[in-house]
mmCIF file of C-alpha atoms in Angstrom:
data_model
loop_
_atom_site.group_PDB
_atom_site.id
_atom_site.type_symbol
_atom_site.label_atom_id
_atom_site.label_comp_id
_atom_site.label_asym_id
_atom_site.label_seq_id
_atom_site.Cartn_x
_atom_site.Cartn_y
_atom_site.Cartn_z
ATOM 1 C CA MET G 1 74.055 103.096 238.856
ATOM 2 C CA SER G 2 71.397 105.809 238.794
ATOM 3 C CA PHE G 3 69.103 106.244 235.814
ATOM 4 C CA THR G 4 70.840 109.544 235.053
ATOM 5 C CA GLY G 5 74.243 107.866 235.086
ATOM 6 C CA TYR G 6 73.004 104.992 232.907
ATOM 7 C CA ALA G 7 71.504 107.422 230.392
ATOM 8 C CA ALA G 8 74.726 109.412 230.266
ATOM 9 C CA ARG G 9 76.770 106.257 229.654
ATOM 10 C CA LEU G 10 74.351 105.062 226.957
ATOM 11 C CA SER G 11 74.542 108.450 225.242
ATOM 12 C CA LEU G 12 78.333 108.251 225.297
ATOM 13 C CA LEU G 13 78.297 104.759 223.740
ATOM 14 C CA ILE G 14 75.915 105.873 220.983
ATOM 15 C CA ALA G 15 77.987 108.968 220.273
ATOM 16 C CA THR G 16 81.166 106.868 220.115
ATOM 17 C CA ALA G 17 79.538 104.438 217.668
ATOM 18 C CA LEU G 18 78.322 107.273 215.465
ATOM 19 C CA VAL G 19 81.749 108.877 215.388
ATOM 20 C CA ALA G 20 83.350 105.526 214.521
ATOM 21 C CA ALA G 21 80.955 105.142 211.600
ATOM 22 C CA LEU G 22 81.912 108.486 210.109
ATOM 23 C CA PRO G 23 84.534 108.571 207.336
ATOM 24 C CA CYS G 24 88.037 109.203 208.601
ATOM 25 C CA PRO G 25 89.014 112.759 207.530
ATOM 26 C CA ALA G 26 92.632 111.734 206.975
ATOM 27 C CA ARG G 27 91.619 108.784 204.796
ATOM 28 C CA ALA G 28 89.124 110.883 202.856
ATOM 29 C CA ALA G 29 91.755 113.541 202.216
ATOM 30 C CA SER G 30 94.245 110.873 201.139
ATOM 31 C CA GLU G 31 91.762 109.305 198.706
ATOM 32 C CA GLU G 32 90.985 112.700 197.192
ATOM 33 C CA THR G 33 94.641 113.546 196.507
ATOM 34 C CA ALA G 34 96.107 110.106 195.732
ATOM 35 C CA LYS G 35 96.462 108.474 192.328
ATOM 36 C CA HIS G 36 94.121 105.519 191.778
ATOM 37 C CA THR G 37 94.350 102.615 189.339
ATOM 38 C CA LEU G 38 90.855 101.831 188.098
ATOM 39 C CA HIS G 39 91.070 98.419 186.449
ATOM 40 C CA TYR G 40 88.773 95.419 186.149
ATOM 41 C CA LYS G 41 89.831 92.491 188.349
ATOM 42 C CA PHE G 42 88.103 89.238 187.452
ATOM 43 C CA GLN G 43 88.871 85.562 187.931
ATOM 44 C CA ILE G 44 87.998 82.634 185.698
ATOM 45 C CA GLY G 45 84.483 81.486 186.557
ATOM 46 C CA ASP G 46 83.310 84.799 188.009
ATOM 47 C CA VAL G 47 79.689 85.619 187.224
ATOM 48 C CA LEU G 48 78.583 89.217 187.685
ATOM 49 C CA ARG G 49 74.841 89.814 187.531
ATOM 50 C CA TYR G 50 73.320 93.250 187.125
ATOM 51 C CA ASP G 51 69.705 94.351 187.537
ATOM 52 C CA ILE G 52 68.906 96.856 184.800
ATOM 53 C CA GLU G 53 65.932 99.193 184.523
ATOM 54 C CA HIS G 54 65.362 101.241 181.386
ATOM 55 C CA ASN G 55 62.568 103.719 180.654
ATOM 56 C CA ALA G 56 62.297 105.769 177.464
ATOM 57 C CA LEU G 57 59.717 108.223 176.132
ATOM 58 C CA ILE G 58 59.768 109.967 172.768
ATOM 59 C CA ARG G 59 57.373 112.661 171.574
ATOM 60 C CA SER G 60 57.578 113.697 167.945
ATOM 61 C CA THR G 61 55.598 116.349 166.083
ATOM 62 C CA MET G 62 55.359 116.467 162.295
ATOM 63 C CA GLU G 63 52.905 118.450 160.170
ATOM 64 C CA GLY G 64 50.872 119.388 163.235
ATOM 65 C CA SER G 65 50.445 115.804 164.461
ATOM 66 C CA THR G 66 52.080 114.680 167.713
ATOM 67 C CA GLN G 67 52.766 111.059 168.577
ATOM 68 C CA LYS G 68 54.162 109.473 171.703
ATOM 69 C CA ALA G 69 55.938 106.150 172.165
ATOM 70 C CA GLN G 70 57.047 104.721 175.480
ATOM 71 C CA THR G 71 58.992 101.642 176.485
ATOM 72 C CA ARG G 72 59.928 100.194 179.863
ATOM 73 C CA SER G 73 62.127 97.215 180.564
ATOM 74 C CA ALA G 74 63.693 95.368 183.460
ATOM 75 C CA SER G 75 66.369 92.778 182.821
ATOM 76 C CA VAL G 76 69.122 90.739 184.420
ATOM 77 C CA LYS G 77 72.469 90.942 182.631
ATOM 78 C CA ALA G 78 75.224 88.438 183.350
ATOM 79 C CA TRP G 79 78.916 88.685 182.604
ATOM 80 C CA LYS G 80 80.454 85.202 182.703
ATOM 81 C CA VAL G 81 84.243 85.286 182.840
ATOM 82 C CA ILE G 82 85.671 82.561 180.599
ATOM 83 C CA ASP G 83 89.374 83.330 180.846
ATOM 84 C CA VAL G 84 91.928 85.806 182.159
ATOM 85 C CA LEU G 85 95.000 85.891 179.927
ATOM 86 C CA PRO G 86 98.606 86.342 181.132
ATOM 87 C CA ASN G 87 98.597 89.932 179.808
ATOM 88 C CA GLY G 88 95.570 90.690 181.998
ATOM 89 C CA GLU G 89 93.009 90.721 179.197
ATOM 90 C CA ILE G 90 89.616 89.321 180.157
ATOM 91 C CA GLU G 91 87.397 87.060 178.056
ATOM 92 C CA LEU G 92 83.737 86.949 178.981
ATOM 93 C CA GLN G 93 80.281 86.061 177.765
ATOM 94 C CA HIS G 94 77.396 88.512 177.770
ATOM 95 C CA VAL G 95 74.014 86.933 178.550
ATOM 96 C CA VAL G 96 70.580 88.393 179.311
ATOM 97 C CA GLU G 97 69.029 85.937 181.764
ATOM 98 C CA GLU G 98 65.654 87.626 182.325
ATOM 99 C CA LEU G 99 63.630 90.286 180.534
ATOM 100 C CA GLN G 100 60.363 92.100 181.184
ATOM 101 C CA MET G 101 59.216 94.674 178.621
ATOM 102 C CA THR G 102 56.255 96.999 178.168
ATOM 103 C CA ASN G 103 55.684 98.975 174.965
ATOM 104 C CA ARG G 104 53.165 101.726 174.315
ATOM 105 C CA LEU G 105 53.080 102.699 170.662
ATOM 106 C CA PRO G 106 50.808 105.180 168.852
ATOM 107 C CA GLU G 107 47.360 103.800 168.021
ATOM 108 C CA ARG G 108 48.159 100.412 169.546
ATOM 109 C CA ALA G 109 47.220 98.690 172.776
ATOM 110 C CA GLU G 110 49.900 98.341 175.441
ATOM 111 C CA MET G 111 52.028 95.245 174.852
ATOM 112 C CA LYS G 112 53.920 93.280 177.514
ATOM 113 C CA TYR G 113 56.401 90.434 177.615
ATOM 114 C CA ASP G 114 57.886 88.589 180.605
ATOM 115 C CA SER G 115 60.511 85.931 179.894
ATOM 116 C CA THR G 116 59.921 84.349 183.312
ATOM 117 C CA LYS G 117 56.221 83.742 182.580
ATOM 118 C CA ASP G 118 55.548 83.773 178.837
ATOM 119 C CA SER G 119 56.469 80.513 177.129
ATOM 120 C CA THR G 120 55.355 82.037 173.825
ATOM 121 C CA PRO G 121 56.145 85.733 173.337
ATOM 122 C CA PRO G 122 53.397 88.094 172.152
ATOM 123 C CA ALA G 123 53.614 89.422 168.612
ATOM 124 C CA GLY G 124 56.375 91.976 168.305
ATOM 125 C CA PHE G 125 58.551 90.453 171.036
ATOM 126 C CA GLU G 126 59.806 87.406 169.124
ATOM 127 C CA ASP G 127 63.335 88.743 168.568
ATOM 128 C CA ALA G 128 63.629 89.891 172.180
ATOM 129 C CA ALA G 129 62.536 86.470 173.449
ATOM 130 C CA LYS G 130 65.115 84.672 171.299
ATOM 131 C CA ALA G 131 67.882 86.765 172.890
ATOM 132 C CA VAL G 132 67.111 85.648 176.459
ATOM 133 C CA GLY G 133 69.174 82.906 178.074
ATOM 134 C CA VAL G 134 71.668 82.510 175.219
ATOM 135 C CA PRO G 135 75.192 83.922 174.812
ATOM 136 C CA LEU G 136 74.789 87.217 172.966
ATOM 137 C CA SER G 137 78.462 87.921 172.475
ATOM 138 C CA HIS G 138 81.988 86.936 173.370
ATOM 139 C CA ILE G 139 84.038 89.929 174.500
ATOM 140 C CA ARG G 140 87.739 90.362 175.212
ATOM 141 C CA LEU G 141 88.690 93.423 177.250
ATOM 142 C CA THR G 142 91.888 94.979 178.497
ATOM 143 C CA PRO G 143 92.001 95.514 182.278
ATOM 144 C CA TRP G 144 90.886 99.120 181.672
ATOM 145 C CA GLY G 145 87.891 98.077 179.554
ATOM 146 C CA LYS G 146 89.079 98.675 175.995
ATOM 147 C CA VAL G 147 87.376 96.183 173.676
ATOM 148 C CA VAL G 148 90.022 94.079 171.923
ATOM 149 C CA GLU G 149 87.625 91.586 170.368
ATOM 150 C CA HIS G 150 83.847 91.410 170.042
ATOM 151 C CA GLU G 151 82.302 88.320 168.495
ATOM 152 C CA ILE G 152 78.523 88.358 168.134
ATOM 153 C CA LYS G 153 77.045 84.965 169.026
ATOM 154 C CA HIS G 154 73.378 85.856 168.586
ATOM 155 C CA HIS G 155 72.394 88.509 166.064
ATOM 156 C CA GLN G 156 69.790 91.012 167.254
ATOM 157 C CA PRO G 157 68.155 93.082 164.489
ATOM 158 C CA ALA G 158 67.468 96.030 166.814
ATOM 159 C CA ALA G 159 70.864 96.000 168.544
ATOM 160 C CA ASP G 160 72.735 99.311 168.688
ATOM 161 C CA PRO G 161 76.190 98.804 167.112
ATOM 162 C CA TYR G 162 77.530 101.863 168.958
ATOM 163 C CA ALA G 163 76.335 100.960 172.456
ATOM 164 C CA PRO G 164 79.276 100.646 174.880
ATOM 165 C CA LEU G 165 80.080 97.076 175.873
ATOM 166 C CA ALA G 166 81.901 98.110 179.054
ATOM 167 C CA VAL G 167 82.733 101.288 180.933
ATOM 168 C CA LEU G 168 86.082 102.519 179.651
ATOM 169 C CA LEU G 169 88.499 103.167 182.506
ATOM 170 C CA PRO G 170 91.793 105.100 182.401
ATOM 171 C CA GLU G 171 94.801 103.046 181.346
ATOM 172 C CA GLY G 172 97.048 104.590 184.002
ATOM 173 C CA PRO G 173 96.579 105.928 187.545
ATOM 174 C CA VAL G 174 94.362 109.008 187.941
ATOM 175 C CA ALA G 175 93.549 111.492 190.684
ATOM 176 C CA VAL G 176 90.226 113.108 191.481
ATOM 177 C CA GLY G 177 89.487 115.658 188.765
ATOM 178 C CA ASP G 178 91.390 113.822 186.010
ATOM 179 C CA THR G 179 89.582 113.070 182.736
ATOM 180 C CA TRP G 180 89.814 110.607 179.856
ATOM 181 C CA ASP G 181 87.913 110.084 176.595
ATOM 182 C CA GLU G 182 86.504 107.306 174.436
ATOM 183 C CA PRO G 183 86.268 108.428 170.780
ATOM 184 C CA VAL G 184 83.274 107.049 168.851
ATOM 185 C CA GLU G 185 82.617 107.664 165.149
ATOM 186 C CA ILE G 186 78.932 107.198 164.303
ATOM 187 C CA LYS G 187 77.454 106.857 160.824
ATOM 188 C CA VAL G 188 74.124 108.616 160.268
ATOM 189 C CA ASN G 189 71.764 108.663 157.282
ATOM 190 C CA LEU G 190 71.283 111.799 155.190
ATOM 191 C CA SER G 191 67.933 112.849 153.708
ATOM 192 C CA GLU G 192 69.475 113.323 150.264
ATOM 193 C CA GLY G 193 70.906 109.807 150.416
ATOM 194 C CA GLY G 194 74.134 108.310 151.646
ATOM 195 C CA THR G 195 75.668 108.482 155.092
ATOM 196 C CA LYS G 196 77.872 110.789 157.106
ATOM 197 C CA ALA G 197 80.445 109.973 159.775
ATOM 198 C CA VAL G 198 79.993 112.044 162.929
ATOM 199 C CA LYS G 199 82.813 112.325 165.436
ATOM 200 C CA THR G 200 81.681 111.952 169.033
ATOM 201 C CA ARG G 201 83.189 110.916 172.331
ATOM 202 C CA ARG G 202 82.288 109.692 175.771
ATOM 203 C CA HIS G 203 83.986 112.023 178.224
ATOM 204 C CA PHE G 204 84.814 110.677 181.689
ATOM 205 C CA ARG G 205 85.912 112.437 184.859
ATOM 206 C CA LEU G 206 86.903 110.965 188.221
ATOM 207 C CA ALA G 207 84.595 112.984 190.466
ATOM 208 C CA SER G 208 85.451 111.500 193.863
ATOM 209 C CA VAL G 209 86.829 108.529 195.776
ATOM 210 C CA THR G 210 85.266 107.620 199.113
ATOM 211 C CA ASN G 211 85.872 104.437 201.108
ATOM 212 C CA GLY G 212 87.434 102.757 198.099
ATOM 213 C CA VAL G 213 84.561 103.551 195.735
ATOM 214 C CA ALA G 214 85.291 105.766 192.740
ATOM 215 C CA VAL G 215 82.506 107.935 191.342
ATOM 216 C CA ILE G 216 82.990 108.567 187.632
ATOM 217 C CA GLU G 217 81.015 111.159 185.688
ATOM 218 C CA SER G 218 80.207 110.305 182.065
ATOM 219 C CA LYS G 219 79.028 112.654 179.327
ATOM 220 C CA PHE G 220 78.341 112.155 175.610
ATOM 221 C CA GLN G 221 79.691 114.907 173.369
ATOM 222 C CA VAL G 222 79.340 115.586 169.632
ATOM 223 C CA LEU G 223 82.533 116.986 168.115
ATOM 224 C CA SER G 224 81.409 117.419 164.484
ATOM 225 C CA PRO G 225 79.036 120.212 163.403
ATOM 226 C CA VAL G 226 75.605 118.664 162.767
ATOM 227 C CA GLN G 227 72.267 119.722 161.321
ATOM 228 C CA PRO G 228 68.908 119.022 163.046
ATOM 229 C CA GLU G 229 68.225 115.920 160.914
ATOM 230 C CA VAL G 230 71.499 114.406 162.152
ATOM 231 C CA GLU G 231 71.002 115.620 165.709
ATOM 232 C CA GLY G 232 67.642 113.834 165.734
ATOM 233 C CA GLN G 233 69.347 110.530 164.946
ATOM 234 C CA LEU G 234 71.802 111.142 167.785
ATOM 235 C CA ALA G 235 69.187 112.228 170.348
ATOM 236 C CA GLN G 236 69.159 108.960 172.278
ATOM 237 C CA ARG G 237 72.950 109.091 172.650
ATOM 238 C CA PHE G 238 73.149 112.345 174.631
ATOM 239 C CA ILE G 239 73.616 110.327 177.802
ATOM 240 C CA ASP G 240 74.909 111.887 181.014
ATOM 241 C CA GLY G 241 75.399 109.915 184.183
ATOM 242 C CA THR G 242 77.575 108.482 186.915
ATOM 243 C CA VAL G 243 79.370 105.199 187.472
ATOM 244 C CA ARG G 244 80.316 103.803 190.892
ATOM 245 C CA PHE G 245 83.384 101.554 190.743
ATOM 246 C CA ASP G 246 84.796 99.353 193.530
ATOM 247 C CA ILE G 247 88.548 99.915 193.213
ATOM 248 C CA ALA G 248 89.704 96.953 195.337
ATOM 249 C CA LYS G 249 87.347 94.415 193.736
ATOM 250 C CA GLY G 250 87.763 95.900 190.274
ATOM 251 C CA ARG G 251 84.144 96.017 189.150
ATOM 252 C CA VAL G 252 81.311 98.412 188.451
ATOM 253 C CA ILE G 253 78.853 98.599 191.353
ATOM 254 C CA SER G 254 76.233 100.726 189.655
ATOM 255 C CA GLN G 255 75.491 103.029 186.744
ATOM 256 C CA GLU G 256 72.880 105.786 186.503
ATOM 257 C CA TYR G 257 72.184 107.568 183.205
ATOM 258 C CA ASP G 258 69.580 109.889 181.767
ATOM 259 C CA VAL G 259 68.763 111.768 178.575
ATOM 260 C CA ASP G 260 66.519 114.813 178.149
ATOM 261 C CA LYS G 261 67.055 116.014 174.589
ATOM 262 C CA ARG G 262 64.911 118.285 172.413
ATOM 263 C CA VAL G 263 65.547 118.682 168.681
ATOM 264 C CA LEU G 264 63.740 121.244 166.518
ATOM 265 C CA GLY G 265 63.517 120.740 162.755
ATOM 266 C CA PHE G 266 64.719 117.133 162.712
ATOM 267 C CA ALA G 267 62.315 116.335 159.825
ATOM 268 C CA GLY G 268 61.519 119.759 158.409
ATOM 269 C CA PRO G 269 60.913 123.276 159.783
ATOM 270 C CA ALA G 270 57.660 122.389 161.589
ATOM 271 C CA SER G 271 58.951 119.219 163.253
ATOM 272 C CA SER G 272 60.207 118.635 166.772
ATOM 273 C CA MET G 273 61.360 115.755 168.934
ATOM 274 C CA HIS G 274 61.694 115.300 172.680
ATOM 275 C CA TYR G 275 63.538 112.194 173.872
ATOM 276 C CA GLN G 276 63.708 111.261 177.558
ATOM 277 C CA MET G 277 65.420 108.231 179.046
ATOM 278 C CA GLN G 278 66.425 106.934 182.462
ATOM 279 C CA MET G 279 68.575 103.859 182.980
ATOM 280 C CA SER G 280 70.000 102.240 186.086
ATOM 281 C CA GLU G 281 72.237 99.216 186.484
ATOM 282 C CA ARG G 282 73.123 97.686 189.854
ATOM 283 C CA LEU G 283 75.380 94.785 190.743
ATOM 284 C CA ARG G 284 73.700 92.011 192.700
ATOM 285 C CA ASP G 285 75.375 91.032 195.975
ATOM 286 C CA GLU G 286 75.313 87.381 194.919
ATOM 287 C CA SER G 287 77.613 88.268 192.021
ATOM 288 C CA ALA G 288 80.628 87.923 194.292
ATOM 289 C CA THR G 289 80.305 84.140 194.017
ATOM 290 C CA VAL G 290 82.508 82.158 191.662
ATOM 291 C CA ALA G 291 80.830 79.733 189.295
ATOM 292 C CA SER G 292 82.328 76.770 187.520
ATOM 293 C CA ARG G 293 84.151 77.438 184.269
ATOM 294 C CA PRO G 294 81.724 77.482 181.296
ATOM 295 C CA THR G 295 81.726 74.356 179.190
ATOM 296 C CA THR G 296 82.893 74.319 175.597
ATOM 297 C CA ALA G 297 79.252 74.295 174.505
ATOM 298 C CA ASP G 298 78.600 77.400 176.619
ATOM 299 C CA GLU G 299 81.563 79.200 175.077
ATOM 300 C CA LYS G 300 80.153 78.582 171.636
#
């Protein structure tokens, strides 16, 4: 075979391979128009580990003085499936297995903590260190992620009581473009004393389905009218992002969220706040393995 003929054949093979790797138009069209059931599918003993990165920066100005605080963290979260009930509900443990944190606070030196290296945590990280490697909570979920039961095993003073424990999925089949909501009522403090209940929701939309992976858009929305002092307390909750969900395996592959919220007058006419946050969560490949069932001591 001549060099020209060999080159032509090689080009044909490469072109064929590239075409084969492209998504099938018929399948893509079918996935976009079909109804999809997005439910969690776990087995007893499953351990799903996620690498999480979180960065937050807040700038606040009051009475002409501006301060900045910044925090960065990297952690490994584990969901350990204890039981799957006949009705499909899932019981699992939530554990943080590793944690690295860096804090930069006004008029203080940068502080760091690494659970994999520091046998004794630096001052200010004691509570965080106690929460590593122990069951934080016992959670029971429906197959679509509604929390049926949440038992706190290790109390964390700085824990957010309104943080979502799992991504809420639609109870029934949905097509691309369909939406669903998770109502959340949040109590905030008022300057004159007392508290106020603010109605909010997490709004979800199935944006696309490609090769069996659903992309879900998530947006935080405030439904009640609020004043700047209340909006300032909610600033860190204005989270927009996307979730990638493996439909066949029934698990979240990744989450990406960010916040970029400015609030004027949160603590008086001359005050302002700017809160920025980026968070990513990615499932480790090793999480497909099945571990042994947790012992009774582990469950406690």
